[in-house]
Short mmCIF file of C-alpha atoms in Angstrom, two decimals:
data_model
loop_
_atom_site.label_atom_id
_atom_site.label_comp_id
_atom_site.label_asym_id
_atom_site.label_seq_id
_atom_site.Cartn_x
_atom_site.Cartn_y
_atom_site.Cartn_z
CA MET I 141 -40.14 57.34 84.15
CA ASP I 142 -39.33 58.38 87.70
CA THR I 143 -37.24 61.47 87.84
CA THR I 144 -37.80 62.70 91.35
CA LEU I 145 -35.63 62.37 94.39
CA ASP I 146 -36.66 63.16 97.92
CA GLY I 147 -35.56 65.57 100.62
CA ASN I 148 -32.74 63.25 101.70
CA ALA I 149 -30.90 64.27 98.54
CA ALA I 150 -31.20 67.95 99.46
CA ALA I 151 -29.57 67.54 102.89
CA GLY I 152 -26.18 68.83 101.76
CA ALA I 153 -27.51 71.96 100.06
CA LEU I 154 -29.89 72.74 102.93
CA GLY I 155 -27.02 72.24 105.38
CA ASP I 156 -25.45 75.35 103.85
CA VAL I 157 -28.28 77.57 105.07
CA PHE I 158 -29.65 75.81 108.15
CA ALA I 159 -27.58 75.43 111.31
CA PHE I 160 -29.15 72.04 112.03
CA ASP I 161 -30.21 69.01 110.01
CA VAL I 162 -33.45 70.37 108.60
CA THR I 163 -34.22 67.08 106.80
CA MET I 164 -35.32 65.75 110.21
CA ALA I 165 -37.79 68.59 110.79
CA MET I 166 -41.52 67.89 110.41
CA THR I 167 -43.40 69.97 107.86
CA THR I 168 -47.08 70.82 107.68
CA CYS I 169 -48.13 71.67 104.13
CA ALA I 170 -49.84 75.06 103.95
CA THR I 171 -52.02 73.78 101.10
CA CYS I 172 -53.27 70.36 102.21
CA GLY I 173 -52.08 69.95 105.79
CA ASP I 174 -50.00 66.84 105.05
CA ARG I 175 -47.36 66.24 107.72
CA ARG I 176 -44.03 64.62 106.99
CA PRO I 177 -40.32 65.24 107.53
CA VAL I 178 -38.38 67.34 105.02
CA ALA I 179 -36.49 64.14 104.10
CA GLU I 180 -39.67 62.68 102.62
CA LEU I 181 -40.76 65.65 100.52
CA ARG I 182 -40.28 65.24 96.77
CA ALA I 183 -37.08 66.89 95.60
CA TYR I 184 -36.39 68.43 92.23
CA MET I 185 -32.68 69.09 92.11
CA ASP I 186 -32.40 70.00 88.42
CA ALA I 187 -34.24 73.31 88.63
CA PRO I 188 -32.13 76.45 89.03
CA GLY I 189 -31.82 75.68 92.69
CA ILE I 190 -33.75 73.13 94.69
CA ILE I 191 -37.49 72.70 94.89
CA LEU I 192 -39.17 70.50 97.48
CA ARG I 193 -42.79 69.62 96.88
CA CYS I 194 -45.50 68.12 99.06
CA ALA I 195 -45.63 64.33 98.56
CA SER I 196 -49.40 64.46 98.91
CA CYS I 197 -50.62 67.47 96.89
CA SER I 198 -47.43 68.52 95.02
CA ALA I 199 -47.58 72.11 96.24
CA THR I 200 -44.16 73.78 96.44
CA GLN I 201 -42.93 73.65 100.04
CA LEU I 202 -39.44 75.04 99.81
CA ARG I 203 -37.31 76.74 97.18
CA LEU I 204 -33.63 77.41 97.61
CA VAL I 205 -31.69 79.37 95.02
CA ARG I 206 -28.04 80.28 95.40
CA ALA I 207 -25.82 82.71 93.56
CA GLY I 208 -22.29 83.16 94.80
CA ASP I 209 -22.40 83.96 98.49
CA ARG I 210 -26.12 84.75 98.59
CA ALA I 211 -29.04 82.38 99.03
CA TRP I 212 -32.79 82.90 98.66
CA LEU I 213 -35.00 80.63 100.70
CA ASP I 214 -38.75 80.59 100.05
CA LEU I 215 -40.66 78.60 102.68
CA ARG I 216 -44.17 79.93 102.07
CA GLY I 217 -45.55 76.49 101.20
CA ILE I 218 -44.78 75.19 104.68
CA GLN I 219 -47.28 76.29 107.27
CA VAL I 220 -45.30 74.99 110.23
CA LEU I 221 -41.79 73.60 110.53
CA GLU I 222 -41.50 71.53 113.70
CA ILE I 223 -37.93 71.15 114.84
CA HIS I 224 -36.82 68.60 117.41
CA GLY I 225 -33.67 69.17 119.37
CA PRO I 226 -32.31 69.60 122.85
CA ALA I 227 -34.23 72.11 124.95
CA PRO I 228 -32.48 75.49 125.19
CA ALA I 229 -30.16 75.83 128.17
CA GLY I 230 -31.27 77.89 131.13
CA MET V 187 -20.21 72.29 105.06
CA ARG V 188 -16.67 72.01 103.77
CA TRP V 189 -15.78 70.14 100.57
CA LEU V 190 -13.19 67.42 101.16
CA VAL V 191 -10.86 65.79 98.66
CA ALA V 192 -11.39 62.05 98.18
CA THR V 193 -8.71 59.90 96.60
CA VAL V 194 -9.68 56.61 95.01
CA ALA V 195 -7.77 53.83 96.81
CA GLU V 196 -9.49 50.87 95.15
CA THR V 197 -12.29 50.13 92.68
CA ILE V 198 -14.38 46.98 93.04
CA PRO V 199 -16.77 45.96 90.25
CA GLU V 200 -20.03 44.77 91.83
CA THR V 201 -22.21 44.14 88.76
CA ALA V 202 -22.06 45.11 85.10
CA ARG V 203 -23.29 48.59 86.03
CA ALA V 204 -22.25 49.12 89.64
CA VAL V 205 -18.82 49.82 91.08
CA THR V 206 -17.69 50.29 94.66
CA LEU V 207 -15.10 53.02 95.17
CA ARG V 208 -12.94 52.76 98.28
CA LEU V 209 -11.82 56.26 99.16
CA ASP V 210 -9.20 57.91 101.28
CA VAL V 211 -10.73 61.06 102.74
CA PRO V 212 -8.42 62.89 105.15
CA ASP V 213 -10.37 64.58 107.93
CA TRP V 214 -13.48 62.45 107.35
CA PRO V 215 -15.53 63.20 110.48
CA GLY V 216 -17.25 59.79 110.62
CA HIS V 217 -20.84 58.94 109.75
CA ARG V 218 -23.89 56.95 110.77
CA ALA V 219 -25.26 53.95 108.88
CA GLY V 220 -27.57 55.19 106.12
CA GLN V 221 -26.18 58.71 105.64
CA HIS V 222 -24.93 60.02 102.32
CA VAL V 223 -22.50 62.42 100.71
CA ASP V 224 -22.66 64.99 97.96
CA VAL V 225 -20.09 64.36 95.23
CA ARG V 226 -18.92 67.27 93.07
CA LEU V 227 -17.01 66.92 89.84
CA THR V 228 -15.34 69.90 88.20
CA ALA V 229 -14.45 69.87 84.49
CA ASP V 230 -11.37 71.57 83.08
CA ASP V 231 -13.55 74.48 81.91
CA GLY V 232 -14.93 74.96 85.41
CA TYR V 233 -18.32 73.31 84.82
CA GLN V 234 -19.49 71.54 87.95
CA ALA V 235 -21.92 68.67 88.43
CA GLN V 236 -23.09 67.48 91.82
CA ARG V 237 -24.97 64.38 92.97
CA SER V 238 -25.92 62.74 96.22
CA TYR V 239 -24.74 59.16 96.93
CA SER V 240 -25.44 56.87 99.84
CA ILE V 241 -22.46 55.74 101.88
CA ALA V 242 -21.97 51.98 101.43
CA SER V 243 -19.57 51.42 104.30
CA PRO V 244 -20.49 51.12 107.98
CA PRO V 245 -19.35 53.75 110.47
CA ASP V 246 -16.35 51.79 111.71
CA SER V 247 -14.89 50.87 108.32
CA GLU V 248 -11.32 51.75 107.52
CA ARG V 249 -12.23 53.58 104.32
CA LEU V 250 -15.25 55.45 103.09
CA GLU V 251 -17.00 53.44 100.37
CA LEU V 252 -19.51 54.53 97.75
CA THR V 253 -21.25 52.08 95.44
CA VAL V 254 -22.37 53.84 92.29
CA GLU V 255 -24.61 52.52 89.56
CA ARG V 256 -23.99 53.85 86.07
CA ILE V 257 -26.78 55.91 84.54
CA ASP V 258 -25.85 56.10 80.86
CA ASP V 259 -26.88 59.70 80.28
CA GLY V 260 -25.85 60.83 83.77
CA GLU V 261 -23.31 63.56 84.41
CA VAL V 262 -21.53 62.05 87.39
CA SER V 263 -22.07 58.29 87.53
CA PRO V 264 -20.39 57.47 84.17
CA TYR V 265 -17.22 59.11 85.45
CA LEU V 266 -17.36 57.39 88.84
CA THR V 267 -18.10 53.94 87.38
CA THR V 268 -16.00 53.82 84.23
CA VAL V 269 -13.29 56.50 84.41
CA ALA V 270 -12.28 57.01 88.04
CA ASP V 271 -9.24 54.89 88.86
CA VAL V 272 -6.84 54.41 91.73
CA GLY V 273 -5.21 57.72 92.59
CA ASP V 274 -7.89 59.90 90.97
CA GLN V 275 -9.41 62.61 93.11
CA PHE V 276 -12.77 64.33 93.38
CA GLU V 277 -14.59 66.43 95.95
CA LEU V 278 -17.22 65.33 98.40
CA ARG V 279 -18.94 66.74 101.46
CA GLY V 280 -20.73 64.99 104.24
CA PRO V 281 -21.99 63.10 105.93
CA VAL V 282 -25.44 64.56 105.38
CA GLY V 283 -28.96 63.47 106.24
CA GLY V 284 -30.04 62.27 109.66
CA TRP V 285 -33.40 60.84 108.62
CA PHE V 286 -32.59 57.59 106.83
CA VAL V 287 -30.30 56.33 109.58
CA TRP V 288 -30.24 53.22 111.74
CA ASP V 289 -28.88 53.41 115.27
CA ALA V 290 -27.27 50.23 116.67
CA ALA V 291 -28.47 51.12 120.17
CA ASP V 292 -32.08 50.58 119.08
CA ASP V 293 -33.07 46.95 119.61
CA ALA V 294 -36.40 46.98 117.74
CA PRO V 295 -36.55 44.58 114.77
CA VAL V 296 -35.50 46.11 111.47
CA LEU V 297 -36.89 45.41 108.03
CA LEU V 298 -34.72 46.68 105.20
CA VAL V 299 -36.15 46.71 101.68
CA GLY V 300 -33.88 47.67 98.81
CA GLY V 301 -34.56 47.88 95.08
CA GLY V 302 -31.55 47.81 92.73
CA SER V 303 -28.81 50.08 94.03
CA GLY V 304 -31.20 51.10 96.81
CA VAL V 305 -29.45 48.34 98.74
CA VAL V 306 -26.37 50.55 99.21
CA PRO V 307 -27.27 52.35 102.47
CA LEU V 308 -28.87 49.12 103.72
CA ARG V 309 -25.52 47.36 103.26
CA ALA V 310 -23.99 49.92 105.62
CA MET V 311 -26.74 49.12 108.16
CA LEU V 312 -26.20 45.34 107.87
CA HIS V 313 -22.45 45.63 108.35
CA HIS V 314 -22.98 48.03 111.24
CA HIS V 315 -25.39 45.54 112.78
CA ALA V 316 -22.77 42.78 112.52
CA ALA V 317 -19.89 44.91 113.79
CA SER V 318 -21.81 46.40 116.70
CA GLY V 319 -23.10 43.09 118.04
CA SER V 320 -26.63 44.49 117.99
CA THR V 321 -29.29 42.27 119.53
CA ALA V 322 -31.96 43.60 117.14
CA ALA V 323 -33.20 41.22 114.47
CA MET V 324 -32.52 42.60 111.00
CA HIS V 325 -33.92 41.30 107.72
CA LEU V 326 -32.99 42.56 104.28
CA VAL V 327 -35.37 42.04 101.37
CA GLN V 328 -33.40 42.77 98.22
CA SER V 329 -34.95 43.14 94.80
CA ALA V 330 -33.03 43.04 91.51
CA ARG V 331 -33.94 42.46 87.89
CA THR V 332 -31.66 39.47 87.33
CA LEU V 333 -29.20 37.45 89.38
CA GLY V 334 -26.35 39.36 87.74
CA ASP V 335 -27.86 42.64 88.94
CA VAL V 336 -27.80 41.64 92.62
CA ILE V 337 -25.28 43.97 94.24
CA TYR V 338 -23.12 42.53 97.10
CA ARG V 339 -24.64 39.08 96.60
CA GLN V 340 -21.99 36.84 98.16
CA GLU V 341 -20.96 39.44 100.68
CA LEU V 342 -24.47 39.80 102.12
CA GLU V 343 -25.07 36.05 102.10
CA ALA V 344 -21.97 35.71 104.27
CA LEU V 345 -23.50 38.13 106.81
CA VAL V 346 -26.58 35.97 107.35
CA GLY V 347 -26.71 34.64 110.91
CA PRO V 348 -29.00 34.14 113.87
CA ARG V 349 -30.05 37.79 113.91
CA ARG V 350 -29.54 38.69 110.25
CA ALA V 351 -31.68 37.32 107.43
CA LEU V 352 -31.65 37.91 103.70
CA THR V 353 -34.37 37.42 101.10
CA VAL V 354 -33.58 38.05 97.45
CA THR V 355 -36.25 38.35 94.79
CA LEU V 356 -35.59 38.56 91.06
CA THR V 357 -38.14 40.53 89.07
CA ARG V 358 -37.26 40.00 85.43
CA GLU V 359 -35.45 36.74 84.90
CA SER V 360 -34.09 34.02 87.12
CA PRO V 361 -32.08 30.85 86.56
CA PRO V 362 -34.13 27.60 86.45
CA ASP V 363 -32.47 26.41 89.65
CA TRP V 364 -33.03 29.73 91.47
CA GLY V 365 -34.02 28.94 95.04
CA GLY V 366 -35.03 32.47 96.01
CA HIS V 367 -38.15 34.45 95.31
CA ARG V 368 -39.41 35.66 91.95
CA GLY V 369 -41.40 38.79 91.19
CA ARG V 370 -41.69 42.24 92.64
CA VAL V 371 -41.76 43.08 96.32
CA ASP V 372 -45.44 43.28 97.23
CA ALA V 373 -47.68 42.90 100.25
CA GLY V 374 -47.72 39.11 99.76
CA LEU V 375 -43.94 38.78 99.93
CA LEU V 376 -43.65 41.26 102.81
CA ALA V 377 -46.33 39.39 104.77
CA GLU V 378 -44.52 36.12 104.12
CA VAL V 379 -40.98 37.13 105.04
CA GLY V 380 -41.31 40.34 107.06
CA TRP V 381 -42.32 40.87 110.65
CA PRO V 382 -45.96 41.35 111.54
CA PRO V 383 -46.88 44.93 112.45
CA SER V 384 -47.34 43.79 116.06
CA ALA V 385 -43.56 43.30 116.29
CA GLN V 386 -43.27 47.06 115.62
CA PRO V 387 -40.27 46.85 113.31
CA HIS V 388 -38.50 49.86 111.91
CA CYS V 389 -38.81 49.72 108.13
CA TYR V 390 -36.24 51.28 105.81
CA VAL V 391 -37.12 51.35 102.12
CA CYS V 392 -34.68 52.60 99.48
CA GLY V 393 -34.78 52.45 95.71
CA PRO V 394 -36.24 54.13 92.65
CA THR V 395 -39.27 56.29 93.40
CA GLY V 396 -41.84 53.82 92.01
CA PHE V 397 -40.34 50.95 94.01
CA VAL V 398 -40.33 52.96 97.22
CA GLU V 399 -43.94 54.12 96.79
CA THR V 400 -45.13 50.57 96.10
CA VAL V 401 -43.31 49.02 99.04
CA ALA V 402 -44.24 51.80 101.50
CA ASP V 403 -47.91 51.51 100.46
CA ALA V 404 -47.77 47.73 100.87
CA LEU V 405 -46.31 48.06 104.37
CA VAL V 406 -49.05 50.48 105.38
CA GLU V 407 -51.64 48.15 103.84
CA LEU V 408 -50.27 45.33 106.01
CA GLY V 409 -50.78 47.48 109.09
CA HIS V 410 -47.35 48.98 109.71
CA GLU V 411 -47.44 52.46 111.17
CA PRO V 412 -46.37 55.10 108.64
CA ARG V 413 -44.13 56.73 111.23
CA ARG V 414 -42.09 53.52 111.44
CA ILE V 415 -41.43 53.51 107.70
CA ARG V 416 -38.49 55.58 106.52
CA THR V 417 -37.86 55.98 102.85
CA GLU V 418 -35.19 57.21 100.48
CA ARG V 419 -35.85 57.63 96.79
CA PHE V 420 -33.67 58.15 93.82
CA GLY V 421 -34.34 58.45 90.11
CA PRO V 422 -32.29 58.64 86.95
CA THR V 423 -31.56 62.26 87.84
CA GLY V 424 -29.44 60.73 90.55
CA GLY V 425 -26.90 59.90 87.82
#
């Protein structure tokens, strides 16, 4: 049976640690090179914290664990995070 | 993001398993069609359970609406669908998620494909389309197991017009006089009722993971560009 969600479901929790909507950002998987937005990674929300996995090769892309006012963010599975937004002023 | 207190103003049964909750949320900042919220329930002993739900109402609606399908062994949906009543309160935060969103200023054709309660964010898009006077053509392909499982049936039929079309397919059982489609959403059905890839439609697919994978693969097989296909998945853990 399907039990996975996708990165859309993690938008609220990720919004606590990123100052922008990171679900829109484009990831490149460090393992297989697959490119897709964070919103379309596979999400496992039942772990102690949140795990996002590559939709192509299942490698862990992002882990977010929180305890009280601290958060641990492990992004080693993402080779590049491409963020689109307004160009910096100046 | 701050947690807000939502008060149930009205409950509307949609099907045997799905209920729409109309909510009063003071300080709701507004949302875009397709976004969602996190709902957090807190038990008397302090235990908290949190789930993500699509927003069912369009941006300009008077009240925030969530349509929730009951997952029997879920931690949140049984409360929202069978216990929550007018005047009850719970916490939510949002809107969140900018990916699975339709913008009324975009006039490209739009194909919406929803499986089961995956139709919820697509309902917000259809209503937004109607309210905004969008000139884009929008077509919803809705899949449900039986006629009784079709969420928003009469409401969405009433929205059909020159620029809004609706196709319903029943996958498990259908009445003998059923005039709609039968069977799962596949490349054949999408080729028959959807736009050709040359029309460059935006495609939004929402439903259980297996449904979303099948439909997205079928769209790619038909020649639609992957970057024009946006998906949102949920599973029983979404309960």
